[in-house]
Short mmCIF file of C-alpha atoms in Angstrom, two decimals:
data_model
loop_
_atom_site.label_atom_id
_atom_site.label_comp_id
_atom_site.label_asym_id
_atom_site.label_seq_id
_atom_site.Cartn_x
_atom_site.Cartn_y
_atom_site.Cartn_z
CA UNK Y 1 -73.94 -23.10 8.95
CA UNK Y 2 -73.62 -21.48 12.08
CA UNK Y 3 -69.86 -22.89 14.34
CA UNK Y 4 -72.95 -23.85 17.13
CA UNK Y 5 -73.97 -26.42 14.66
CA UNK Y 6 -71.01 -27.39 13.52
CA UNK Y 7 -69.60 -28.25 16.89
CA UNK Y 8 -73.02 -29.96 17.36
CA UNK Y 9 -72.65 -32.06 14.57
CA UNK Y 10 -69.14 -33.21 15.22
CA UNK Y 11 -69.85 -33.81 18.51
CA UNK Y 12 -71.92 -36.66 18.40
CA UNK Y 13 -69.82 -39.96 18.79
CA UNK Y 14 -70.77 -43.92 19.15
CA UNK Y 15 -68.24 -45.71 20.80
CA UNK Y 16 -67.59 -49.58 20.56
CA UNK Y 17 -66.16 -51.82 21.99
CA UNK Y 18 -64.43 -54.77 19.94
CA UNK Y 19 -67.09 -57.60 20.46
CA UNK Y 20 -69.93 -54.78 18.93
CA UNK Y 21 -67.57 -54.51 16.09
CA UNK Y 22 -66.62 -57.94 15.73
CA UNK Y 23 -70.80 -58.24 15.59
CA UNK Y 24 -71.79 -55.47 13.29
CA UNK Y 25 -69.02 -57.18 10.83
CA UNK Y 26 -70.35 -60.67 11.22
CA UNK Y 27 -73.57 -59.12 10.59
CA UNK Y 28 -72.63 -57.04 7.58
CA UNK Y 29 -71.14 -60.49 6.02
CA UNK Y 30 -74.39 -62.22 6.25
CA UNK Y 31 -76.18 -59.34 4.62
CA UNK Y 32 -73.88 -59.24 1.68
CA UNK Y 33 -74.01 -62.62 1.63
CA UNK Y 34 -77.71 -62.27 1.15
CA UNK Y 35 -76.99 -59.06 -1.74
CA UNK Y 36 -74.93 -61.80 -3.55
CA UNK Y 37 -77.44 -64.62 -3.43
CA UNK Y 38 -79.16 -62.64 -6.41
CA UNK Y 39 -76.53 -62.18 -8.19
CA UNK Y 40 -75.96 -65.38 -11.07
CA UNK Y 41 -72.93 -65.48 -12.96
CA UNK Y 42 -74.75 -65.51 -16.37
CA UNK Y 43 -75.92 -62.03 -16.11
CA UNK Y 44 -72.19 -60.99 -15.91
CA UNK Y 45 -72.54 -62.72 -19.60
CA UNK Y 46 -76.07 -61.42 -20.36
CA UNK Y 47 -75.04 -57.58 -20.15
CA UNK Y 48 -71.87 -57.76 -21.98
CA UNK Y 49 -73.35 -58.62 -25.36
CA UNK Y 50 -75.59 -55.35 -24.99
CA UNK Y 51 -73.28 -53.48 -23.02
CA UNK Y 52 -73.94 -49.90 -23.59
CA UNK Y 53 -76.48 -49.04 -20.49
CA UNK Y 54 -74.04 -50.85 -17.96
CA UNK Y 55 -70.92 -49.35 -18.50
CA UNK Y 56 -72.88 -45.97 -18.66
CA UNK Y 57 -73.90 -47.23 -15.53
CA UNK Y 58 -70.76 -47.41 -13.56
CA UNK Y 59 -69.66 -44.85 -15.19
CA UNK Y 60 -71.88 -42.71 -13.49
CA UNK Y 61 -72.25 -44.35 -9.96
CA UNK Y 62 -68.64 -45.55 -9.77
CA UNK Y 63 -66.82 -42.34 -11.42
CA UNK Y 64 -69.65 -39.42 -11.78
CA UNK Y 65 -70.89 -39.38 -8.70
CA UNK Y 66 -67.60 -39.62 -6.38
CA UNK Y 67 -66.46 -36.96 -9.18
CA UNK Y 68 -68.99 -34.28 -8.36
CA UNK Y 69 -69.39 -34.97 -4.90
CA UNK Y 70 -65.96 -33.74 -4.41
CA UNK Y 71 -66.57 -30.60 -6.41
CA UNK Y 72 -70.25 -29.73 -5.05
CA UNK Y 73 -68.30 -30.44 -0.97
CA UNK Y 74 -65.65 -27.77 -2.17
CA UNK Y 75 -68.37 -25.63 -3.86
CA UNK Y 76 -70.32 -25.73 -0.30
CA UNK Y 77 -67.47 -24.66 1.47
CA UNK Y 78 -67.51 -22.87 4.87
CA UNK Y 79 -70.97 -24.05 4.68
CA UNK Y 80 -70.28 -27.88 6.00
CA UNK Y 81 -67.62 -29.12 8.42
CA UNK Y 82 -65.14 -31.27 6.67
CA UNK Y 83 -66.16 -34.14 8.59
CA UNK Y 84 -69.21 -33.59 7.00
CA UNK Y 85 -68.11 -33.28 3.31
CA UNK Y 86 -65.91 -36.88 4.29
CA UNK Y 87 -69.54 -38.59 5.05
CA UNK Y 88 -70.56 -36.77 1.20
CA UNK Y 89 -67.06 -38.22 -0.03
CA UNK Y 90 -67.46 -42.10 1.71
CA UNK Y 91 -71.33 -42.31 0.86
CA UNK Y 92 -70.44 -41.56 -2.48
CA UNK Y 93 -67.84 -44.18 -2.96
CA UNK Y 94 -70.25 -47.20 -1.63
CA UNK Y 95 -71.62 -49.04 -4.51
CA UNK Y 96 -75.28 -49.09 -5.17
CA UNK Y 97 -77.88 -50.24 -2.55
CA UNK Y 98 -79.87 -53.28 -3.11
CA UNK Y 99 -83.56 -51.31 -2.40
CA UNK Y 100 -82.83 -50.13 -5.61
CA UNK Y 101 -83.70 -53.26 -7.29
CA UNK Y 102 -87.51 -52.85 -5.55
CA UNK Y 103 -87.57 -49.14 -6.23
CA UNK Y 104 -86.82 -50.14 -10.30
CA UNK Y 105 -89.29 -52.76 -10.16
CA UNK Y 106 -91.63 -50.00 -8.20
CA UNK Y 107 -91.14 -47.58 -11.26
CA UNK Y 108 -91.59 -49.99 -14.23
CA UNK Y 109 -87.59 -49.57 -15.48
CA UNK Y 110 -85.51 -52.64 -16.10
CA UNK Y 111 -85.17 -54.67 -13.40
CA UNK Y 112 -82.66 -56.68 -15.18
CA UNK Y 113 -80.22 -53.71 -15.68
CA UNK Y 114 -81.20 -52.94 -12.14
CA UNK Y 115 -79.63 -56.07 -10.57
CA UNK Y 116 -76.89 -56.28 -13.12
CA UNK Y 117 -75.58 -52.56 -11.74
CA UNK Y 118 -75.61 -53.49 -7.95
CA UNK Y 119 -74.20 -56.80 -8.53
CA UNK Y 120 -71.26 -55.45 -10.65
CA UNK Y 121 -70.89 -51.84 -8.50
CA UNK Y 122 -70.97 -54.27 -5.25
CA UNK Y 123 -68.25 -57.12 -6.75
CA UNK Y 124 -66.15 -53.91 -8.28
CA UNK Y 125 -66.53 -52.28 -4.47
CA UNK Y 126 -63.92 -53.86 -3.05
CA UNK Y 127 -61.30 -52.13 -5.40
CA UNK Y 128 -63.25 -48.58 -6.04
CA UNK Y 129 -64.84 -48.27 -2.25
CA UNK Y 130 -61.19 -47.66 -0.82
CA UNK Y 131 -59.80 -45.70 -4.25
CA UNK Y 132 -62.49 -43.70 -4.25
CA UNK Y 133 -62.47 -42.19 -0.70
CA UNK Y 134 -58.79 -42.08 -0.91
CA UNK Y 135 -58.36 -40.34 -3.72
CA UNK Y 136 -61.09 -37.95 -3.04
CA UNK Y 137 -60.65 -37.25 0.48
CA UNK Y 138 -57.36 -36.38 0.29
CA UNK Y 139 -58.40 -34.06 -2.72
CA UNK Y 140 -61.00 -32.60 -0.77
CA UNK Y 141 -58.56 -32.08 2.31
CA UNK Y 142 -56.03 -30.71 -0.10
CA UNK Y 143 -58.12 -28.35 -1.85
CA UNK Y 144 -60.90 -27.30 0.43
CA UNK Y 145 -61.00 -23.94 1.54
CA UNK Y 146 -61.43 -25.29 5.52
CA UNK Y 147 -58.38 -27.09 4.96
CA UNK Y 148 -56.18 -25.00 7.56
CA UNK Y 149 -59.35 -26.28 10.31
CA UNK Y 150 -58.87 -29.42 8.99
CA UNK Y 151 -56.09 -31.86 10.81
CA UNK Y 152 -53.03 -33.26 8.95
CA UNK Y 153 -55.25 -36.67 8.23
CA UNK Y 154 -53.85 -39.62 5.97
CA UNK Y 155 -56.83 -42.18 4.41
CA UNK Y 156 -55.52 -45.38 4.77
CA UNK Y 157 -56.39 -46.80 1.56
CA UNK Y 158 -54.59 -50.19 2.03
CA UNK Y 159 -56.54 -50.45 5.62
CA UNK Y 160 -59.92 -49.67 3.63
CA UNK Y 161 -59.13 -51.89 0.94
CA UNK Y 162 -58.39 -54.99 3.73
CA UNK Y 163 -61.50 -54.41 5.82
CA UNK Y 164 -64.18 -54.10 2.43
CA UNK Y 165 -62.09 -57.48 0.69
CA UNK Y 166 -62.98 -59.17 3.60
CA UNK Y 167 -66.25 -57.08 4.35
CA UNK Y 168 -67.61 -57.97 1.00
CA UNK Y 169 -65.35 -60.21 -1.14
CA UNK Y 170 -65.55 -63.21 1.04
CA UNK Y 171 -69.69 -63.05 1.60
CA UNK Y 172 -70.00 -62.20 -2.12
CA UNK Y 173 -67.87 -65.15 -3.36
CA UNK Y 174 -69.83 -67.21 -1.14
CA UNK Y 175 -73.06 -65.69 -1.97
CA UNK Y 176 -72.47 -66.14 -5.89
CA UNK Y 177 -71.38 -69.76 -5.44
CA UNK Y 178 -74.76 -70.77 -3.29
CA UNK Y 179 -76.95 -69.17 -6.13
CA UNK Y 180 -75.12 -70.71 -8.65
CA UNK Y 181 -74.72 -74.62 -6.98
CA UNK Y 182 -77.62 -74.31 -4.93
CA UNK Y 183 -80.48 -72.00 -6.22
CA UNK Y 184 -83.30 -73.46 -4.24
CA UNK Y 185 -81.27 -72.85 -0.93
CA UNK Y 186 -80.31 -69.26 -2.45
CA UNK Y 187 -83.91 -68.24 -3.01
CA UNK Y 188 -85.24 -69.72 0.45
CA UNK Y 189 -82.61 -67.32 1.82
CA UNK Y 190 -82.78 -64.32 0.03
CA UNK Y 191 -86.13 -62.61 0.96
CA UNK Y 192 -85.45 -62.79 4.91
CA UNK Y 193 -82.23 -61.96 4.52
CA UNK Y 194 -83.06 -58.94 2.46
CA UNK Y 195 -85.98 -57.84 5.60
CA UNK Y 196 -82.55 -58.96 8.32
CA UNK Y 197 -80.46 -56.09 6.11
CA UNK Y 198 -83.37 -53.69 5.82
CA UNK Y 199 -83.73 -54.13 9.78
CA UNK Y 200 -80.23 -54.12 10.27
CA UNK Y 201 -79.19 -50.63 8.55
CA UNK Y 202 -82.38 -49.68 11.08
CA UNK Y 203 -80.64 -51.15 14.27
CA UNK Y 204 -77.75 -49.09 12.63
CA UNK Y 205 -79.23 -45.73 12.31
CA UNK Y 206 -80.42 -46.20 15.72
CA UNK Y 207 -77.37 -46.71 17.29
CA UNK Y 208 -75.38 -43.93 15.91
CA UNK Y 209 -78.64 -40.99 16.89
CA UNK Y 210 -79.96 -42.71 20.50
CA UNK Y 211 -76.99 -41.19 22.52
CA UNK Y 212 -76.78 -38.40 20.21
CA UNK Y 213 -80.11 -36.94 19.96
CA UNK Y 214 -80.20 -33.44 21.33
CA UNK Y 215 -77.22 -32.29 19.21
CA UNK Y 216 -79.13 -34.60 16.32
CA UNK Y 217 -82.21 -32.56 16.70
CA UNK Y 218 -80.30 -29.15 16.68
CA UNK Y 219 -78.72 -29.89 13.44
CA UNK Y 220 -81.35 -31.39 11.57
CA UNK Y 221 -82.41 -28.47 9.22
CA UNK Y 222 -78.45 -28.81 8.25
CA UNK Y 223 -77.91 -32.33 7.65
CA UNK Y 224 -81.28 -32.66 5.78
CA UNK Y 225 -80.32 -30.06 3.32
CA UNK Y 226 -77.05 -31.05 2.96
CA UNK Y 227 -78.32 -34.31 1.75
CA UNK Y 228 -81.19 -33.63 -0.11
CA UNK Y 229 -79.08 -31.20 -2.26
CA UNK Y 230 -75.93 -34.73 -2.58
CA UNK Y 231 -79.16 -37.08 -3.31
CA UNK Y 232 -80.58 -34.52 -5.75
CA UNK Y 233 -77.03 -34.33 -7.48
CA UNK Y 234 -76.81 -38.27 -7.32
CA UNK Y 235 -80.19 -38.59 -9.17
CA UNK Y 236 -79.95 -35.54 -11.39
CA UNK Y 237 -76.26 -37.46 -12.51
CA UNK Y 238 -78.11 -40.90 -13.54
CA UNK Y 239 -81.03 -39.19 -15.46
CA UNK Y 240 -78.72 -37.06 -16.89
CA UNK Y 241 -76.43 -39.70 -18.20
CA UNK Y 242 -79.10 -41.73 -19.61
CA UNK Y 243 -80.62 -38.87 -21.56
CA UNK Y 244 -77.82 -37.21 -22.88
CA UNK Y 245 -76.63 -41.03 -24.43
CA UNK Y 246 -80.37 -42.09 -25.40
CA UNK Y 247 -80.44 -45.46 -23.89
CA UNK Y 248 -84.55 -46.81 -23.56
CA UNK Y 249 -86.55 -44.80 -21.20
CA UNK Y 250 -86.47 -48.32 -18.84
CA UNK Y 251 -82.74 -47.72 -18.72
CA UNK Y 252 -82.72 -44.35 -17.69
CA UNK Y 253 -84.91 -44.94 -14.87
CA UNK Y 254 -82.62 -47.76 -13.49
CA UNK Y 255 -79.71 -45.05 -14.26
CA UNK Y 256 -81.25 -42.67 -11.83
CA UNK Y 257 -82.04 -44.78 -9.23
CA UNK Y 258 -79.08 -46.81 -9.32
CA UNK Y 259 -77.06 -43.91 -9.01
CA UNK Y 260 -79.44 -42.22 -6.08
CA UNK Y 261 -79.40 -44.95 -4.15
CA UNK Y 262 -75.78 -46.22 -1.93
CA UNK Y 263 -74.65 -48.68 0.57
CA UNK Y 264 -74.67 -46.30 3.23
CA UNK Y 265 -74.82 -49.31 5.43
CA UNK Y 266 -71.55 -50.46 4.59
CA UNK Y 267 -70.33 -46.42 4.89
CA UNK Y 268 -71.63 -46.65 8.56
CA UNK Y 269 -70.42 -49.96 9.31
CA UNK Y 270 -66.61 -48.69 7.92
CA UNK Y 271 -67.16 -46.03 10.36
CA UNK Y 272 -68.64 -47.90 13.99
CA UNK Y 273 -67.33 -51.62 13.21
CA UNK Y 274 -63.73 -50.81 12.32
CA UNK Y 275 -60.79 -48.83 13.64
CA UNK Y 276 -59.89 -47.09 10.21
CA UNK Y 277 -61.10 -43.66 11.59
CA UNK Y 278 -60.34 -44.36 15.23
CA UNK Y 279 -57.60 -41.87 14.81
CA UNK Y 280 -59.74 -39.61 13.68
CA UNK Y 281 -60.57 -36.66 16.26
CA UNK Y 282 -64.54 -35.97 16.57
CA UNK Y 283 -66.28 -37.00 13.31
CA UNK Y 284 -69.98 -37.07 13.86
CA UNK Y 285 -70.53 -35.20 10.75
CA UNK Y 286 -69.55 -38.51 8.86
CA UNK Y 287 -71.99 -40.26 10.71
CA UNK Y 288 -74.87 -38.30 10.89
CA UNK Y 289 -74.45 -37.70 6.89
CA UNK Y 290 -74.03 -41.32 5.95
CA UNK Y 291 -76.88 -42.38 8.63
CA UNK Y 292 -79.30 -39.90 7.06
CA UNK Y 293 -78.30 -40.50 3.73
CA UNK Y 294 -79.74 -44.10 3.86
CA UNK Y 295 -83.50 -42.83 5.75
CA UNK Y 296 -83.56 -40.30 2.99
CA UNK Y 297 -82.80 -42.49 -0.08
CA UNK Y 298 -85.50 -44.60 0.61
CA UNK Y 299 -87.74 -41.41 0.50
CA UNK Y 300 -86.45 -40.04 -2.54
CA UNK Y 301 -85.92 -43.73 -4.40
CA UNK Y 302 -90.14 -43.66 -3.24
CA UNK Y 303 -90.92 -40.27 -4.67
CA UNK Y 304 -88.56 -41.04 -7.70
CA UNK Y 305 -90.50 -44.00 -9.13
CA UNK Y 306 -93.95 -42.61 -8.08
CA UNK Y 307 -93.01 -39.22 -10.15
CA UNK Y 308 -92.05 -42.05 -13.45
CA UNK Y 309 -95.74 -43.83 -12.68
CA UNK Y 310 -97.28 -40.76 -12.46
CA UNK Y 311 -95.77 -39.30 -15.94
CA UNK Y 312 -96.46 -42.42 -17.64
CA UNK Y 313 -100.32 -42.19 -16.80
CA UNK Y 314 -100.80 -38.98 -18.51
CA UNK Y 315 -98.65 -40.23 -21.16
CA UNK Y 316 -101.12 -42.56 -21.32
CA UNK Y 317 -104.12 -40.13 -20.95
CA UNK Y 318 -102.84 -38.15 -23.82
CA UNK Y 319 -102.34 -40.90 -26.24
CA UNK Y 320 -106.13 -42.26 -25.64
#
């Protein structure tokens, strides 16, 4: 990547004042709120007595993926800004997204598994969100070979872990408690509040590219590969994991989209609706990363499922 784009990329900034954070955070509760609304304490029960496809599950999206994101940003080197491989390092960290639930159901896997992994990667979130970033952003600015371009940066991880307990744990405790005293008023709720996130993360994408859009356009190409190849990784991770152990081939679908799909909405909202990287000097390559990151995972989570249709029709050609 050329410095041009580089600069480019960092350049681009959203600034906020505190009533647009104080709304994007209000906002972000009642969308976990409606995440949580699916989530029923018995399945916490239900996959513990088979147990073998979730743990491989977390395992992969909550220790894999931050893992090798750290060693494929280091591996890319001079080829990203480090503000870039941060965005690869916080995207990471979020737990799964809830599309994945419609992309399993899209590609026949088990939907079951499916809900059980975003409800426990979420509710597990407010611990491994913050560790995670810390542990491997300050690895990354340790080890990189930009690091002497990079400023002398500390993560906060106790300011992380603050803003996602009360990001998440509060609307998830409440969300869990609705489904579980009052189901019909949690499954009123929960299909327009899935459309308000979807529309949301939108409104969010928006924001952070409308001011931004010439430097946006001019480092496109960049950002595009940069996340195909992290998506690619993310996927190639949860397929991997499910083959190599042998779980069903339902369970190995749900591994690979679980693990190629994040809550890049609650990366961008960490960076525009807090002051944890205020201190920061010109980020944009966070931004741009985790912003595209979410258009593109819907994409891939598409062409993922249609690719496990289309191999189970000529499985099925082959055994008429």
């Amino acid at each position: 990547m050329t410095p041009e784009a580089m600069h480019a990329i960092d350049s681009i900034n959203v600034t906020m004042n505190a009533g647009g954070m104080n709304t994007i955070n209000i906002v972000l509760a009642f969308v976990m709120y409606g995440v949580a609304l699916g989530i029923k304490p018995k399945m916490f029960i239900e996959v513990f007595s088979k147990p073998k496809s979730v743990i491989l599950g977390m395992c992969s999206q909550l220790i894999m993926l931050p893992l090798f994101t750290f060693l494929l940003a280091l591996a890319l080197g001079s080829s990203i800004s480090w503000t870039m491989a941060m965005g690869m390092i916080l995207v990471a960290s979020c737990p799964g997204g809830n599309i994945s639930n419609f992309m399993s159901s899209l590609s026949k896997a088990n939907i079951e598994l499916s809900v059980s992994l975003t409800a426990i990667s979420t509710a597990l979130a407010v611990i491994m969100t913050p560790f995670n970033f810390w542990l491997y952003g300050n690895l990354y600015l340790k080890f990189s070979n930009i690091a002497s371009e990079v400023p002398q940066l500390v993560i906060p991880l106790w300011d992380v872990f603050k803003t996602i307990f009360i990001l998440l744990g509060v609307p998830l405790t409440l969300g869990i408690l609705t489904s579980q005293y009052l189901p019909k008023l949690a499954d009123k709720l929960k299909k327009p509040l899935q459309w308000f996130s979807l529309i949301f993360f939108i409104a969010m994408v928006v924001l952070t590219f409308v001011g931004n859009i010439d430097a946006f356009l001019k480092s496109i190409k960049y950002i595009f590969i940069v996340v195909l190849v992290h998506n690619l990784l993310a996927l190639t991770i949860g397929f991997t994991t499910g083959s190599v152990f042998k779980v069903p081939k339902k369970d190995r679908r749900t591994l690979t989209i679980e693990t190629g799909i994040q809550n890049s909405g609650l990366g961008l909202v960490l960076l525009l609706g807090t002051q944890i990287f205020s201190a920061l000097p010109p980020h944009g390559g966070m931004l741009v990363i985790t912003a595209w990151w979410g258009v593109w995972h819907i994409i891939s989570g598409l062409g993922v499922s249609t690719a496990f249709l289309l191999h189970d029709r000529r499985q099925a050609k082959k055994n008429q």
